[in-house]
Short mmCIF file of C-alpha atoms in Angstrom, two decimals:
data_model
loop_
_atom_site.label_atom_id
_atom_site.label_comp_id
_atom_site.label_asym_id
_atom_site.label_seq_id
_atom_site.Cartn_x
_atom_site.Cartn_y
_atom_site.Cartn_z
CA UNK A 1 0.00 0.00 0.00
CA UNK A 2 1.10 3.38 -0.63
CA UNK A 3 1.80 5.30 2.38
CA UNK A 4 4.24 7.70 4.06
CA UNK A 5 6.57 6.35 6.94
CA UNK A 6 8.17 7.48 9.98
CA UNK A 7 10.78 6.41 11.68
CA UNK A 8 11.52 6.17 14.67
CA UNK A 9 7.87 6.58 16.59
CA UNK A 10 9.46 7.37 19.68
CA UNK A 11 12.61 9.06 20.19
CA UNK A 12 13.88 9.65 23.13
CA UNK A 13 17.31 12.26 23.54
CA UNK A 14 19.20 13.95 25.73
CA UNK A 15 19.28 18.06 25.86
CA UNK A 16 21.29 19.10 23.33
CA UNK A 17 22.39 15.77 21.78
CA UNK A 18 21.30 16.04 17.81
CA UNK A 19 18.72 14.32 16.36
CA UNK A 20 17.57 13.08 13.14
CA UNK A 21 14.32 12.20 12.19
CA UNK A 22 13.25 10.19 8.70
CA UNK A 23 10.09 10.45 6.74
CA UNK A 24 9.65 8.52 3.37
CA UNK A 25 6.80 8.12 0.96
CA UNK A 26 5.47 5.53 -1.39
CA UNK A 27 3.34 8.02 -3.11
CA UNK A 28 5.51 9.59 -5.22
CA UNK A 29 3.85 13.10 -3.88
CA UNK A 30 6.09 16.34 -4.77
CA UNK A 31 5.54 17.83 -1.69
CA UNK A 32 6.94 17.06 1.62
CA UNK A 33 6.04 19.05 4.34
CA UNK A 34 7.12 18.56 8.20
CA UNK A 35 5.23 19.94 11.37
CA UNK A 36 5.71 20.26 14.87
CA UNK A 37 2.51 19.33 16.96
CA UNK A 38 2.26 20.17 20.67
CA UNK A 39 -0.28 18.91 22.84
CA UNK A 40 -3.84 20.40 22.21
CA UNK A 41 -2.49 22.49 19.92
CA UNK A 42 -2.63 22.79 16.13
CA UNK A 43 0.06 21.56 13.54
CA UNK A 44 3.18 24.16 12.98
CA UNK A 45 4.19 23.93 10.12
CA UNK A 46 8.67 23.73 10.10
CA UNK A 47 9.56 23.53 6.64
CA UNK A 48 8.35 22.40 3.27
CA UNK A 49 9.59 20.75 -0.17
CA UNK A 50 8.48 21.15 -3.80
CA UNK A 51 10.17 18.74 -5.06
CA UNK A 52 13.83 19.86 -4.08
CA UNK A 53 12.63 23.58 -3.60
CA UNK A 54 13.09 24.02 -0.31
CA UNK A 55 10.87 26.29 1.95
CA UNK A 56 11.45 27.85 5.30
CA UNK A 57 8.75 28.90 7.62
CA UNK A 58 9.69 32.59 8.61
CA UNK A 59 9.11 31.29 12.48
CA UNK A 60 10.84 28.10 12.81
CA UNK A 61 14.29 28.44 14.82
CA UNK A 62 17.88 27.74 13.53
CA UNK A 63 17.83 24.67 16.15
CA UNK A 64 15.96 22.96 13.40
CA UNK A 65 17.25 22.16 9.25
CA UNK A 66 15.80 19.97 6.99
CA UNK A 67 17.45 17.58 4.27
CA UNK A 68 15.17 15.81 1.10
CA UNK A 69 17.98 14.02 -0.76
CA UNK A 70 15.54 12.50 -3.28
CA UNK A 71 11.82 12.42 -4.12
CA UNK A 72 11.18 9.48 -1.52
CA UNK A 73 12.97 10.72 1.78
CA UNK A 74 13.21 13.83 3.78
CA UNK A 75 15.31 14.25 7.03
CA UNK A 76 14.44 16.80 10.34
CA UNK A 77 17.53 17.42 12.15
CA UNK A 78 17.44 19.06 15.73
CA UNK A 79 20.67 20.17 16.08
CA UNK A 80 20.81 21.37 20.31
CA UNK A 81 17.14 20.57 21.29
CA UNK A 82 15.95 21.98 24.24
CA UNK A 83 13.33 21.00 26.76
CA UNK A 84 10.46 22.98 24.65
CA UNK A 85 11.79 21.06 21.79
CA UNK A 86 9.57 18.07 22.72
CA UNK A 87 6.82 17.30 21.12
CA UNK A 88 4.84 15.17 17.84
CA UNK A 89 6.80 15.29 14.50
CA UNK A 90 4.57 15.22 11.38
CA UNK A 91 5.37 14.49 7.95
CA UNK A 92 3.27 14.81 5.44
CA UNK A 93 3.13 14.54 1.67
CA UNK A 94 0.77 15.86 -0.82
CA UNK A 95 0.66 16.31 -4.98
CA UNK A 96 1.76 19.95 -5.73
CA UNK A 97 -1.37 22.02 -8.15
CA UNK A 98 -4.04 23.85 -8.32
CA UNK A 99 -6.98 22.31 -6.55
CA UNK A 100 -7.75 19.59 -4.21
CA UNK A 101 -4.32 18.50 -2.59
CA UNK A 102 -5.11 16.68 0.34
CA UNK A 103 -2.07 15.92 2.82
CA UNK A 104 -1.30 12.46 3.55
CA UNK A 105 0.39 12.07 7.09
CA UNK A 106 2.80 9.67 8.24
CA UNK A 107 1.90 8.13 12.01
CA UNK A 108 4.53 10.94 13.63
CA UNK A 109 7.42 10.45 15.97
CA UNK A 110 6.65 11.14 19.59
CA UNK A 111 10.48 13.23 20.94
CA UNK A 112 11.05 13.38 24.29
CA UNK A 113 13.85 15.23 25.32
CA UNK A 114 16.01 14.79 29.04
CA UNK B 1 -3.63 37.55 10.66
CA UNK B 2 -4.80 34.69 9.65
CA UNK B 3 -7.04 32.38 11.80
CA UNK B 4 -8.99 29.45 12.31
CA UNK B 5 -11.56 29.48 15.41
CA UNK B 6 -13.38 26.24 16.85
CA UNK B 7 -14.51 24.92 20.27
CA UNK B 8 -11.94 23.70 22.77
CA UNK B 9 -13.64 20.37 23.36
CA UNK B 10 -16.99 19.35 23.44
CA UNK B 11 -19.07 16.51 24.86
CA UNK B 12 -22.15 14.22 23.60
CA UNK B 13 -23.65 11.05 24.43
CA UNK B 14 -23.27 7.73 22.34
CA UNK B 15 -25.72 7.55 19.39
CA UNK B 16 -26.69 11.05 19.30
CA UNK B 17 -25.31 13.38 16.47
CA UNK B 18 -23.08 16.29 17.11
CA UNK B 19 -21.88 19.72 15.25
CA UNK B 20 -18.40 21.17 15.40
CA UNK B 21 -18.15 24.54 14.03
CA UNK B 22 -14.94 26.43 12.51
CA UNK B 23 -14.74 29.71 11.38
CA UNK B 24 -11.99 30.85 9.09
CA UNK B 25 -10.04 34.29 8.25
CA UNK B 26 -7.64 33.70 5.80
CA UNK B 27 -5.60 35.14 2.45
CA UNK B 28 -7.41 33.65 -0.23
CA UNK B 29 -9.36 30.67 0.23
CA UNK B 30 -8.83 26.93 -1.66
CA UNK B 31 -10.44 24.44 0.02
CA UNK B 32 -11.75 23.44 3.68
CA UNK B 33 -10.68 20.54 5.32
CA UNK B 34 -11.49 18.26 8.32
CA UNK B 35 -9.08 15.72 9.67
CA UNK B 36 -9.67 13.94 12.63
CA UNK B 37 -6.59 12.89 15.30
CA UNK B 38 -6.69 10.37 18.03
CA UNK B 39 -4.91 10.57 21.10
CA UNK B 40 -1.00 10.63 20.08
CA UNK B 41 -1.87 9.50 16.26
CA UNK B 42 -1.08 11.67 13.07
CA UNK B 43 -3.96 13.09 12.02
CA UNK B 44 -6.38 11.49 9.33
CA UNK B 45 -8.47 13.05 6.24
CA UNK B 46 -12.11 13.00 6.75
CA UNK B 47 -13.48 15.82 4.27
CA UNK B 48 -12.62 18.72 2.09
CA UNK B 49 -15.49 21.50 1.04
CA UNK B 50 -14.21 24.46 -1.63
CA UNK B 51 -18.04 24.87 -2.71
CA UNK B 52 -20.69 26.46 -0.72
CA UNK B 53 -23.15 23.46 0.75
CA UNK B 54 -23.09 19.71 2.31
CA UNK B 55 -20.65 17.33 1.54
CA UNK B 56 -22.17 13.92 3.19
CA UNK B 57 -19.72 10.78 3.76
CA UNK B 58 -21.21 8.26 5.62
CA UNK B 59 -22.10 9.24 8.98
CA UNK B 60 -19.79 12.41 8.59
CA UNK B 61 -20.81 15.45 7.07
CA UNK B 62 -19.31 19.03 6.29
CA UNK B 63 -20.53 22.04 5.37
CA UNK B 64 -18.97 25.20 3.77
CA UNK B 65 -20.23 29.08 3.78
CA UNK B 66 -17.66 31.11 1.86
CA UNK B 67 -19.37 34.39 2.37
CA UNK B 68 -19.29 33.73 6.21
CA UNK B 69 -15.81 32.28 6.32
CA UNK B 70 -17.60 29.05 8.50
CA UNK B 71 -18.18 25.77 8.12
CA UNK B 72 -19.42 22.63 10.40
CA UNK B 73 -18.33 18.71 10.78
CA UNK B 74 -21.98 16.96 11.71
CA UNK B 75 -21.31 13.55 12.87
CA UNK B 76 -24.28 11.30 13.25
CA UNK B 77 -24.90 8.42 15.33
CA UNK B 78 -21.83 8.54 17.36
CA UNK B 79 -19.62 5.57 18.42
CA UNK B 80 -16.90 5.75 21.09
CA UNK B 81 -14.45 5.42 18.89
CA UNK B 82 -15.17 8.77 17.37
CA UNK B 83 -13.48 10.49 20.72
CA UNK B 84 -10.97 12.64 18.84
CA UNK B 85 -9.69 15.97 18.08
CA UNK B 86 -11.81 17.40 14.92
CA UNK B 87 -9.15 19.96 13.00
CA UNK B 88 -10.29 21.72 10.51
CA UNK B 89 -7.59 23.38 8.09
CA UNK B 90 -8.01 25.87 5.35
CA UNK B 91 -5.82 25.91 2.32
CA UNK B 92 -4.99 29.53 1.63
CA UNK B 93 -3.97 31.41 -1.47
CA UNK B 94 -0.21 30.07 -1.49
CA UNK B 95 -1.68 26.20 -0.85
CA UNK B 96 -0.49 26.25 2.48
CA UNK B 97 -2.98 24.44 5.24
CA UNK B 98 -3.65 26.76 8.13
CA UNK B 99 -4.46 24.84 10.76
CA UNK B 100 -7.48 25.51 13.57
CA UNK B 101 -6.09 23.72 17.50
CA UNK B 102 -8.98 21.01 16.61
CA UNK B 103 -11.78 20.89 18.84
CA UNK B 104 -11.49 17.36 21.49
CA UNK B 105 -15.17 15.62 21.80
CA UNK B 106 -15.44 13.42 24.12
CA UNK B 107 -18.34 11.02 24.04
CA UNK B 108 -19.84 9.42 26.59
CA UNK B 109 -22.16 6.17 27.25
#
């Protein structure tokens, strides 16, 4: 089945120890897109791909980059996260045009940071 | 700004049908949607609305009003298993989803 993957689902680090997060997609979507979800809150979007065009929220800190090495696979990197760092990572992957372009989400990884 | 508004969290009893409301500000307008999000799960597509009027799915319906920048999720004969955050998202004139907090309903026996 066609679907978009997370891994890991739980991630656990230490302050300031980097971390790496991986998203890939079966559905050969142009779009990649990764948010940061707190509890009770609403999705922030971090960052987003069309195709290897790569867009930067104006809000989301330097603490966080993003890598998409090919049309499958995008990377979050945390470089020093902080206590306020922890929270649901969402990545999602929709077909870029005009119209209907629903986002397809992957089940998220849960970071918890000591 | 932009902004999405709906409930916090809202409660109803098994087998009875409920209405979550969202009203929208945003720069340009493309499309409504509704996801819904169980506890620590990504969030999943229930309906999208760009036309004024009732989209019906099942026992899950949504309704758009452009002019009033609102629109409702009416979910009928409820089952536990719809406890869940109800987002609603609007796609705005650059295709980005702006995102409401999602309203938590909580249904009970």
């Amino acid at each position: 089945d066609a679907m978009v993957i997370q891994n890991p689902r739980y991630q656990v680090t230490q302050f300031g120890k980097p971390v790496t997060l991986s998203c890939s997609q079966t559905l050969n979507h142009n779009v990649m897109y990764w948010y940061q979800q707190k509890s009770s809150q609403a999705p922030k979007l971090l960052f987003h791909y069309y195709d290897k065009d790569f867009n930067n929220e104006a809000d989301t800190p330097d603490n966080f980059q993003s890598r998409r090495p090919n049309t499958s696979f995008c990377f979050l990197d945390i470089r020093s996260p902080g206590l306020g760092d922890a929270a649901m990572y969402l990545c999602a992957t929709s077909s870029y045009g005009e119209g209907y372009n629903e986002q397809f989400f992957g089940p998220g990884t849960r970071l918890t940071v000591l | 700004g932009q902004n999405i508004d709906q409930p916090t969290e809202m409660t109803a009893t098994e087998g009875a049908i409920v209405q979550i409301n969202c009203t929208y500000q945003t720069s340009g307008f493309n499309g409504l949607f509704w996801y819904q999000q169980h506890a620590g799960e990504a969030p999943t597509f229930l309906s999208y609305n760009v036309l004024d009027g009732l989209e019906e799915k099942g026992r899950f319906s949504s309704f758009l009003s452009r002019s009033k920048g609102y629109s409702y999720l009416l979910l009928k004969e409820l089952q536990m298993k719809d406890s869940a955050s109800y987002l609603c998202a609007v796609m705005d004139s650059n295709y980005q989803l702006i995102w409401g907090a999602g309203t938590k309903l909580i249904i009970k026996p």
